[in-house]
CSV table of C-alpha atoms in Angstrom, one decimal:
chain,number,residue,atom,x,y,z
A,125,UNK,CA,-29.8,-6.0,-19.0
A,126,UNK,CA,-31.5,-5.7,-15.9
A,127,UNK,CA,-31.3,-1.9,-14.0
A,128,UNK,CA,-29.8,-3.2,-11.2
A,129,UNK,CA,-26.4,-4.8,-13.7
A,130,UNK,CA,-25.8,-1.9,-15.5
A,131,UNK,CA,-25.5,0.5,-12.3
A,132,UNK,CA,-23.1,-2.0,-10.5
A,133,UNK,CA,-21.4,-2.3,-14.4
A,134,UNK,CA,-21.1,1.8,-14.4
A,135,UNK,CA,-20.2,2.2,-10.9
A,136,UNK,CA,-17.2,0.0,-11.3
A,137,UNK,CA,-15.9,1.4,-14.9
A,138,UNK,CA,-16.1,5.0,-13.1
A,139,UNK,CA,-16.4,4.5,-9.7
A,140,UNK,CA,-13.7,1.5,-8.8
A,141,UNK,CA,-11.6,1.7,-11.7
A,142,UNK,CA,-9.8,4.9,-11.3
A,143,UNK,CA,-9.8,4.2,-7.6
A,144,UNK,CA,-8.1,0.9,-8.1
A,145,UNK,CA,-5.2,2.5,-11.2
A,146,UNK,CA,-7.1,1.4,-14.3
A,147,UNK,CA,-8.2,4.2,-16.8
A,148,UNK,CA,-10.9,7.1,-16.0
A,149,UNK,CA,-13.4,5.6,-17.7
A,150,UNK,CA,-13.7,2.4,-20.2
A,151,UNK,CA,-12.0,3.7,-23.1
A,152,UNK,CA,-12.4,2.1,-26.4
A,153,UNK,CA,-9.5,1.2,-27.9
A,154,UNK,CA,-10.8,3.1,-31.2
A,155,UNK,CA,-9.7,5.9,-29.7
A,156,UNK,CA,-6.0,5.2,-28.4
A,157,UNK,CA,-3.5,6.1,-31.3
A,158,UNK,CA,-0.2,4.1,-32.0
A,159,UNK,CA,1.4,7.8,-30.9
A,160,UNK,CA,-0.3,7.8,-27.9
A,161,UNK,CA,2.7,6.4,-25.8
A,162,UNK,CA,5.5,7.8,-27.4
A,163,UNK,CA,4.1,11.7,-26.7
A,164,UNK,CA,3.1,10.4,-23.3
A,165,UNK,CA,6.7,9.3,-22.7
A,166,UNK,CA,7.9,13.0,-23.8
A,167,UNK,CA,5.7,14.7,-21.4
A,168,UNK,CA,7.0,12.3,-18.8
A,169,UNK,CA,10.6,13.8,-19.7
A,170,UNK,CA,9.1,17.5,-19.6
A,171,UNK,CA,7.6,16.8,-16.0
A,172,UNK,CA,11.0,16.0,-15.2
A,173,UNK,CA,11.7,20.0,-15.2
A,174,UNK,CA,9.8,20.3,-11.8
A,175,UNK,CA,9.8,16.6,-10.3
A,176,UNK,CA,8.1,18.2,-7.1
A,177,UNK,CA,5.2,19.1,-9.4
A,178,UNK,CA,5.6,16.2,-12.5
A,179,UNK,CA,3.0,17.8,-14.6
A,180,UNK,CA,4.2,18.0,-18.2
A,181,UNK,CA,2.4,18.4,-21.1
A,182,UNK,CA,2.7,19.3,-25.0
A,183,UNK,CA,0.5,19.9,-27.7
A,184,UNK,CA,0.6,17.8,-31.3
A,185,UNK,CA,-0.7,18.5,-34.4
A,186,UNK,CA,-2.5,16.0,-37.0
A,187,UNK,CA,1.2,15.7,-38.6
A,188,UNK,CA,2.0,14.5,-35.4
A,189,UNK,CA,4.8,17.6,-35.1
A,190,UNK,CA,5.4,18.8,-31.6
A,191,UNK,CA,3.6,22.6,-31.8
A,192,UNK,CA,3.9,23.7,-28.1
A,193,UNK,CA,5.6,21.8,-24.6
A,194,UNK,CA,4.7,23.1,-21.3
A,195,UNK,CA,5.0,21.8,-17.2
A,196,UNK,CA,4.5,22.8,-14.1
A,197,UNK,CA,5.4,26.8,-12.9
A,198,UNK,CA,3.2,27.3,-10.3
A,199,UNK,CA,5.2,28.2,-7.7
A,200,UNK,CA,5.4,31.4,-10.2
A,201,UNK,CA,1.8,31.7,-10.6
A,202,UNK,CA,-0.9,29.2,-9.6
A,203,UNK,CA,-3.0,29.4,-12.7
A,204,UNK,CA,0.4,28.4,-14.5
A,205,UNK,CA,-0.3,24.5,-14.8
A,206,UNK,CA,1.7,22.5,-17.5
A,207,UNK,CA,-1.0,22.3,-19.7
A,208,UNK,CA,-2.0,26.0,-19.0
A,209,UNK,CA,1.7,26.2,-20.1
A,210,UNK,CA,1.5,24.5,-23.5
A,211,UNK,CA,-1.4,26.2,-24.6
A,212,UNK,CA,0.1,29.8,-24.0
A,213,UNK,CA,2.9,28.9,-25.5
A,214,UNK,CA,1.2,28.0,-28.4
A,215,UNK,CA,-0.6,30.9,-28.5
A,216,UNK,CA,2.3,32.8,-28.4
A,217,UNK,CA,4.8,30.9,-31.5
A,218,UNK,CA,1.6,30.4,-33.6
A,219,UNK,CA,-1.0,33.2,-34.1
A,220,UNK,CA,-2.9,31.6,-36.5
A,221,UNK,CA,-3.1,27.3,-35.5
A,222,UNK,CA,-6.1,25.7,-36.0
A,223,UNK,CA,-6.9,24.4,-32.6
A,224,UNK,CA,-9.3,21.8,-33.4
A,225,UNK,CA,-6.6,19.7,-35.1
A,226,UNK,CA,-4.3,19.1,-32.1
A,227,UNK,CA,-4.1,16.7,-29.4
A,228,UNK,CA,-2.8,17.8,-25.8
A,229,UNK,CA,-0.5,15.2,-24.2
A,230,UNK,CA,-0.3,15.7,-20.0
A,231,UNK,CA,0.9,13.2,-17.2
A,232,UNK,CA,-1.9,14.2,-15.0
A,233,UNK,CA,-5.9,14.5,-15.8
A,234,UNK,CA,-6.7,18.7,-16.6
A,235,UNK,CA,-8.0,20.3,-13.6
A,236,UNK,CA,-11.3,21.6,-14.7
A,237,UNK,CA,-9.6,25.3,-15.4
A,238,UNK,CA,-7.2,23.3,-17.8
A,239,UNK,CA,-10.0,21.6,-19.7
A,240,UNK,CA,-11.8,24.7,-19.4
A,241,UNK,CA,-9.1,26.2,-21.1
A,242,UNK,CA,-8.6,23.4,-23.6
A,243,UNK,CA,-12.4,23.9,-24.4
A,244,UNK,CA,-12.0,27.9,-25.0
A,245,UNK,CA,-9.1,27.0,-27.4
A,246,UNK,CA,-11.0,24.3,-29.2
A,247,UNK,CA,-8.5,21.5,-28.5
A,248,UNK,CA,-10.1,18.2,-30.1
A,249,UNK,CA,-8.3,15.7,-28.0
A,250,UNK,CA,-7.0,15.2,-24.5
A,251,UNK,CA,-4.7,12.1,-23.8
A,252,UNK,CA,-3.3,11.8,-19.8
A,253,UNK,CA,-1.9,9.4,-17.8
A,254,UNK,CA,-2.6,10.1,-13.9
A,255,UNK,CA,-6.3,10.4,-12.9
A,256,UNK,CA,-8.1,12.9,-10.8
A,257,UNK,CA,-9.1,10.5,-8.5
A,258,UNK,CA,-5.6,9.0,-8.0
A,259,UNK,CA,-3.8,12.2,-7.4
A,260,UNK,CA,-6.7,12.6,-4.4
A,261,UNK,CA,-5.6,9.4,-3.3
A,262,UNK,CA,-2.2,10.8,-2.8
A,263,UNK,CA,-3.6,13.8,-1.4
A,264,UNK,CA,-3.0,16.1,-4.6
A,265,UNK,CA,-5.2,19.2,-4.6
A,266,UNK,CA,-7.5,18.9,-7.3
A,267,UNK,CA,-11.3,19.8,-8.0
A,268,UNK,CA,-12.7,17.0,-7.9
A,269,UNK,CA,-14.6,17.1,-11.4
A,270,UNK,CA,-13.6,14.9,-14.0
A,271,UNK,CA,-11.9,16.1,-17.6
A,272,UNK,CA,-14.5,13.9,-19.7
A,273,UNK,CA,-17.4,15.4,-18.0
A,274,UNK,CA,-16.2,19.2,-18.4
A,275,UNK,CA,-15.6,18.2,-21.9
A,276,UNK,CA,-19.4,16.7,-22.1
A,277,UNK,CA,-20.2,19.7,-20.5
A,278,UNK,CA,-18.6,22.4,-22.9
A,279,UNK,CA,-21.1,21.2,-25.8
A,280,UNK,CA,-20.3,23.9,-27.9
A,281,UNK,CA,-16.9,22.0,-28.7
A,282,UNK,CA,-16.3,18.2,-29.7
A,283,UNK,CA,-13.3,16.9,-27.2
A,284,UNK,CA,-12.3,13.3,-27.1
A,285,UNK,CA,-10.4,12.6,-23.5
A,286,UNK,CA,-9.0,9.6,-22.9
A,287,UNK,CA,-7.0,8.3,-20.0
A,288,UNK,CA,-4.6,5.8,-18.7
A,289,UNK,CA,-2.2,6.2,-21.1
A,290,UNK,CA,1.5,4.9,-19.3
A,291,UNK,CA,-0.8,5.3,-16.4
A,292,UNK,CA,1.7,3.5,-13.9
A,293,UNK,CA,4.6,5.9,-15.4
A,294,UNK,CA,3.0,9.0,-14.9
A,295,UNK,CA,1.4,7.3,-11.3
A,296,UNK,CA,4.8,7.3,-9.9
A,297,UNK,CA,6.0,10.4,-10.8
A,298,UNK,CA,3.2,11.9,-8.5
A,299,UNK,CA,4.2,9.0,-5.6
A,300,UNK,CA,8.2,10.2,-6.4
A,301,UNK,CA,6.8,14.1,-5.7
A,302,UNK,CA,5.8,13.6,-2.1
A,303,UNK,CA,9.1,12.4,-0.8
A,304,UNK,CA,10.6,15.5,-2.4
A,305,UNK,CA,11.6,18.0,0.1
């Protein structure tokens, strides 16, 4: 494939894509589990516990039992995301988990100190809805570093990340925020 093909091909799986609504990046469909949706749609319903800030999130083990739910408290504490939730929470009900066999569910892509976080703690598998670049679009704070590449980053830990999942779900609760008062 000539130089020129694959840099327009790349540019618009990474570049357009999430600008458009589709998914982060080009995510085989290997790696999206028949679960997927279903713990998407519960941390849909946990975002609903702070609709101004619809970030939900839970943590699933390889028996696909709920270990840990989590969403937004910042208003408490800004470090307090809904992921950042979940994973204390965790933490805190079950001293001894083995990290590396559970999957974190979240409407939104983690900010990099969430996949930081989820790196530290060994998680094996990030699934989101909402990208980075779309909540930007809305004009959502975010660092503007991708979850992927913080994962591809922390190489001393094996994370999958995949996104779009109920994408246009988890979309409008972020458009649903900004009209809240």
């Amino acid at each position: 494939m000539e130089r020129r093909t694959m840099l327009r091909n790349l540019f618009s799986s990474v570049v357009l894509a999430p600008m458009l609504g589709g998914y982060a990046t080009s995510a085989p469909a290997s790696i999206v589990e028949a679960d997927d949706e279903r713990y998407m749609k519960r941390a849909i319903r946990l975002a609903g516990n702070v609709p101004k800030f619809p970030f939900g999130a839970l943590l699933v083990d390889e028996k696909k039992e709920i270990v840990a739910e989590g969403w937004n408290r910042s208003v408490h504490n800004p470090t307090w995301h809904g992921e950042m939730d979940a994973i204390n929470k965790c933490a805190a009900s079950n001293a001894k988990i083995d990290w590396t066999r559970l999957t974190l569910y979240t409407t939104a892509e983690p900010c990099a100190m969430c996949q930081g976080a989820v790196a530290w703690a060994g998680i094996k598998r990030v699934v989101y809805g909402s990208s980075i670049p779309f909540l930007k679009s809305l004009s959502w704070w975010a660092i503007d570093i991708r979850a992927e590449e913080l994962a591809r980053l922390a190489a001393f830990r094996q994370c999958t990340v995949v996104g779009g999942v109920l994408e246009e779900e988890c979309n409008q609760l972020f458009r649903t925020a900004l009209t809240i008062k």
